[in-house]
Coordinates of C-alpha atoms in Angstrom, one line a residue:
M359 CA 7.0 -33.9 15.0
H360 CA 3.9 -35.7 13.2
Y361 CA 2.5 -36.7 16.7
I362 CA 2.9 -33.2 18.0
I363 CA 1.1 -31.8 15.1
R364 CA -1.9 -34.5 15.6
L365 CA -2.2 -33.7 19.3
I366 CA -2.2 -30.1 18.5
G367 CA -5.9 -30.7 16.1
L368 CA -6.8 -32.9 18.6
E369 CA -6.8 -30.8 21.7
D370 CA -8.2 -28.3 19.8
E371 CA -11.3 -30.5 19.4
E372 CA -11.4 -30.9 22.9
Q373 CA -11.5 -27.9 24.1
G374 CA -14.0 -26.3 21.9
P375 CA -15.3 -22.7 21.8
D376 CA -16.9 -23.6 24.7
A377 CA -13.9 -23.6 27.1
A378 CA -12.2 -20.7 24.8
E379 CA -15.4 -18.9 26.2
E380 CA -15.3 -19.9 29.6
V381 CA -11.5 -18.6 30.3
E382 CA -12.3 -15.0 28.9
E383 CA -14.9 -14.9 31.4
N384 CA -12.8 -15.8 34.4
S385 CA -10.1 -13.9 33.5
A386 CA -8.8 -9.8 32.2
K387 CA -6.0 -11.2 30.4
P388 CA -7.5 -15.1 29.6
R389 CA -4.2 -17.8 29.7
P390 CA -3.8 -19.4 26.7
L391 CA -5.8 -22.8 25.7
P392 CA -3.9 -26.0 26.7
A393 CA -3.8 -27.0 22.9
H394 CA -2.1 -23.5 21.7
Q395 CA 0.4 -23.3 24.6
L396 CA 1.7 -26.6 22.7
A397 CA 1.5 -24.6 19.5
M398 CA 3.5 -21.7 20.8
E399 CA 5.7 -24.0 22.6
V400 CA 6.2 -25.9 19.5
L401 CA 7.0 -23.1 17.1
Q402 CA 9.3 -21.9 19.8
R403 CA 11.3 -25.0 19.6
C404 CA 10.8 -25.8 15.8
T405 CA 11.9 -22.6 14.6
H406 CA 15.8 -22.6 14.6
Y407 CA 15.5 -26.0 12.7
L408 CA 14.2 -24.0 10.1
A409 CA 17.9 -23.6 8.7
S410 CA 18.6 -27.1 9.0
P411 CA 21.0 -28.5 6.3
A412 CA 18.5 -31.6 5.8
P413 CA 15.4 -30.3 3.0
D414 CA 13.4 -33.7 4.5
L415 CA 13.4 -32.1 7.9
R416 CA 13.7 -28.3 6.7
L417 CA 10.0 -29.7 5.1
T418 CA 8.5 -31.3 8.1
V419 CA 9.4 -27.7 9.7
L420 CA 7.7 -25.8 7.6
D421 CA 4.4 -28.0 7.9
T422 CA 4.5 -28.4 11.7
L423 CA 4.7 -24.2 11.1
G424 CA 1.6 -24.1 8.8
H425 CA -0.2 -27.0 11.5
C426 CA 0.7 -24.5 14.5
L427 CA -0.1 -21.4 12.9
S428 CA -3.6 -22.5 12.1
S429 CA -3.9 -23.9 15.3
L430 CA -3.2 -20.0 17.0
R431 CA -5.5 -18.2 14.2
V432 CA -8.2 -17.7 16.8
N433 CA -5.9 -16.2 19.4
E434 CA -4.2 -13.0 17.6
T435 CA -2.6 -12.4 21.3
A436 CA -0.9 -15.3 20.9
L437 CA -0.8 -15.3 17.3
L438 CA 0.7 -12.3 16.0
P439 CA 4.1 -12.3 18.4
E440 CA 4.6 -16.1 17.2
V441 CA 4.8 -15.1 14.1
H442 CA 7.2 -12.0 14.6
K443 CA 9.5 -14.4 16.0
V444 CA 9.8 -16.5 13.4
W445 CA 9.8 -14.7 10.7
P446 CA 13.3 -13.8 10.2
A447 CA 14.0 -17.5 9.7
F448 CA 10.7 -18.4 8.2
L449 CA 11.8 -15.3 5.3
H450 CA 15.0 -17.2 4.1
R451 CA 12.8 -20.2 3.4
L452 CA 11.2 -18.7 0.0
S453 CA 14.4 -18.6 -1.0
D454 CA 15.5 -22.2 -0.3
S455 CA 17.8 -23.6 -2.7
T456 CA 15.5 -26.9 -2.8
P457 CA 12.6 -26.3 -4.8
S458 CA 10.4 -28.7 -3.0
V459 CA 11.4 -26.7 -0.1
A460 CA 10.7 -23.1 -1.7
V461 CA 7.3 -24.2 -2.6
R462 CA 6.5 -25.5 0.6
A463 CA 7.4 -22.3 2.4
W464 CA 5.7 -20.6 0.0
G465 CA 2.9 -22.4 1.0
V466 CA 3.1 -21.8 4.7
L467 CA 3.1 -18.1 3.7
L468 CA -0.3 -17.9 2.6
V469 CA -1.4 -19.6 5.7
M470 CA 0.3 -16.8 7.3
V471 CA -1.4 -13.6 5.6
E472 CA -5.0 -15.4 6.1
V473 CA -4.4 -15.5 9.8
C474 CA -2.5 -12.5 9.9
R475 CA -3.5 -10.4 7.5
E476 CA -2.5 -6.5 7.5
F477 CA -0.3 -7.5 10.6
L478 CA 1.8 -8.9 7.6
R479 CA 1.4 -6.2 4.6
R480 CA 4.3 -3.9 5.5
R481 CA 6.3 -6.8 5.5
V482 CA 5.5 -9.2 2.4
V483 CA 5.7 -5.6 0.2
K484 CA 9.3 -5.0 1.9
E485 CA 10.8 -8.5 2.1
V486 CA 9.0 -10.9 -0.2
W487 CA 7.8 -8.7 -3.1
P488 CA 11.3 -8.7 -4.7
R489 CA 11.8 -12.5 -4.1
L490 CA 8.5 -13.2 -5.6
I491 CA 9.1 -11.3 -9.0
G492 CA 13.0 -12.0 -9.1
R493 CA 11.6 -15.4 -9.2
L494 CA 8.9 -15.3 -11.6
E495 CA 11.0 -13.5 -13.8
S496 CA 14.4 -15.9 -13.2
L497 CA 12.0 -19.0 -14.3
A498 CA 9.9 -17.8 -16.8
T499 CA 12.9 -18.3 -19.1
K500 CA 13.3 -21.8 -18.5
S501 CA 9.7 -23.0 -19.0
A502 CA 9.4 -20.9 -22.5
N503 CA 9.1 -23.6 -25.6
S504 CA 9.6 -26.8 -23.1
D505 CA 8.8 -30.2 -23.7
K506 CA 6.2 -31.9 -21.5
L507 CA 8.5 -33.4 -19.0
Y508 CA 9.3 -29.9 -17.7
R509 CA 6.0 -30.6 -16.2
Q510 CA 7.1 -33.1 -13.7
T511 CA 10.2 -30.9 -12.3
A512 CA 10.5 -29.1 -9.3
N513 CA 10.9 -25.8 -11.0
F514 CA 7.3 -26.0 -12.7
K515 CA 5.7 -26.6 -9.3
L516 CA 7.9 -23.7 -7.7
Q517 CA 6.1 -21.9 -11.0
R518 CA 2.5 -22.0 -9.9
K519 CA 2.8 -21.9 -6.5
L520 CA 4.6 -18.7 -7.2
L521 CA 1.7 -17.5 -9.8
E522 CA -1.4 -18.7 -7.1
C523 CA -0.1 -16.7 -4.7
V524 CA 0.2 -13.3 -6.9
G525 CA -3.8 -13.0 -6.3
T526 CA -4.2 -14.4 -2.6
L527 CA -1.4 -12.5 -1.1
C528 CA -3.0 -9.0 -3.0
E529 CA -6.4 -9.5 -2.0
H530 CA -5.4 -10.6 1.2
L531 CA -3.4 -8.2 2.3
D532 CA -5.0 -5.3 0.4
I533 CA -2.5 -4.3 -1.8
R534 CA -1.8 -0.5 -3.0
S535 CA -1.7 -0.6 -6.6
S536 CA 1.4 0.5 -7.6
D537 CA 3.1 -2.5 -5.7
E538 CA 0.4 -4.9 -7.5
E539 CA 1.7 -3.3 -10.8
H540 CA 5.4 -4.0 -10.2
L541 CA 4.1 -7.5 -9.7
A542 CA 1.5 -7.6 -12.8
H543 CA 4.7 -7.0 -15.1
A544 CA 6.8 -9.9 -13.8
C545 CA 3.2 -12.2 -14.6
V546 CA 3.2 -11.3 -18.1
P547 CA 5.8 -13.4 -19.6
Y548 CA 3.3 -16.3 -18.0
L549 CA 1.1 -14.9 -20.8
S550 CA 2.9 -15.7 -23.4
S551 CA 2.3 -18.7 -26.4
E552 CA 5.4 -19.8 -25.4
Q553 CA 4.4 -21.5 -21.9
P554 CA 3.1 -24.2 -20.5
G555 CA -0.6 -24.4 -20.3
E556 CA -1.5 -24.8 -16.3
L557 CA 0.9 -21.7 -16.3
R558 CA -0.7 -19.6 -18.1
K559 CA -4.1 -20.8 -16.3
T560 CA -2.6 -20.1 -13.2
C561 CA -1.2 -16.9 -14.6
Q562 CA -4.3 -15.4 -15.9
T563 CA -6.6 -16.7 -12.6
S564 CA -3.8 -14.4 -10.4
L565 CA -4.3 -11.6 -12.8
T566 CA -7.8 -12.2 -12.7
T567 CA -8.0 -11.0 -9.3
L568 CA -5.5 -7.7 -9.9
V569 CA -8.2 -6.8 -13.0
R570 CA -11.0 -7.3 -10.8
R571 CA -9.0 -4.7 -8.4
D572 CA -7.6 -2.2 -10.1
P573 CA -9.5 -2.6 -13.5
D574 CA -8.2 0.8 -15.4
R575 CA -4.7 0.5 -14.1
M576 CA -5.0 -3.5 -15.6
W577 CA -6.5 -2.4 -18.6
L578 CA -3.1 -0.1 -19.7
L579 CA -1.4 -3.1 -18.8
L580 CA -3.1 -5.8 -21.5
Q581 CA -3.3 -3.5 -24.2
Q582 CA 0.3 -3.3 -24.6
L583 CA 0.0 -7.1 -25.2
R584 CA -1.7 -6.9 -28.0
S585 CA -1.1 -7.3 -31.3
Q586 CA -3.9 -5.3 -32.5
D587 CA -4.5 -1.4 -33.4
V588 CA -4.9 0.6 -30.3
P589 CA -8.5 2.0 -29.4
T590 CA -8.7 5.3 -30.7
P591 CA -9.9 8.6 -29.1
P592 CA -14.2 8.8 -28.3
H593 CA -13.0 12.7 -29.7
Q594 CA -10.7 14.3 -32.1
S595 CA -10.0 16.4 -29.3
L596 CA -8.2 13.7 -27.3
K597 CA -4.5 12.7 -28.7
P598 CA -4.0 8.4 -29.0
Y599 CA -1.8 7.3 -26.2
K600 CA 1.0 5.3 -27.5
F601 CA 1.4 2.6 -25.7
S602 CA 5.1 0.7 -25.0
A603 CA 4.2 -2.9 -27.0
F604 CA 5.8 -5.5 -25.6
P605 CA 8.5 -7.6 -28.0
S606 CA 6.9 -10.0 -30.0
S607 CA 3.4 -9.2 -28.6
G608 CA 1.7 -11.7 -30.6
K609 CA 2.3 -14.2 -28.2
F610 CA 0.4 -12.4 -25.6
T611 CA -3.0 -11.8 -27.8
D612 CA -5.1 -14.6 -26.2
C613 CA -4.4 -14.4 -22.8
A614 CA -4.8 -10.5 -23.1
N615 CA -8.3 -10.4 -24.8
A616 CA -9.1 -13.0 -22.1
L617 CA -8.5 -10.8 -19.3
L618 CA -9.5 -7.9 -21.0
E619 CA -13.3 -9.5 -20.9
H620 CA -13.1 -9.3 -17.1
C621 CA -12.3 -5.4 -16.9

């Protein structure tokens, strides 16, 4: 399997951009380059191994999948049908019972959205969003008040990868603000002072992306996390806005204030 991955990379280098341009000039519907044809055949033959009971094999297949998709990024005609075929089997690996496999699958998803962009937007919001939100919420209680040993666990690595995905997915897919808000709420527990510092930092980085995309909506959310007084209206004709404060909001103050500086 690793030999095939290397072979794809070597053929990409040998073909180069000039070969691709020559094929396009000679045919209205250019045939895939040999490296691209090989990548397509590898995808077709290894996709069913994503359901293998062996975690090591699932990891290898996910690595192969990522390399093949990266190789096809310059050939959208070949890329998109292959992504469509592999998507149902790949989707289950995002919720894999083995955390290390799930981490690898979320990494491959980032490759997918980078090369496919809007082609995957609807699928991600409909099928990936519930998985992402559910995983973030369920794992938040496990990392709260954890000791240093927890940072070496597979769950910790999974949480970090999930938080990294938040900003990248929203930016690459240009997700609607309403859908981003649901995801932002799932990230809130990771801004707590009870969470490991690395998870708080990763969460802040991703939420900074959301703040940049929709500062007004994020400002309202972040204000609920502050333990300070609510800002007074600039004029007496305006009624004060009642924020629904989060429980133990004092635990979020430092991270909320840092994010509010970007609003």
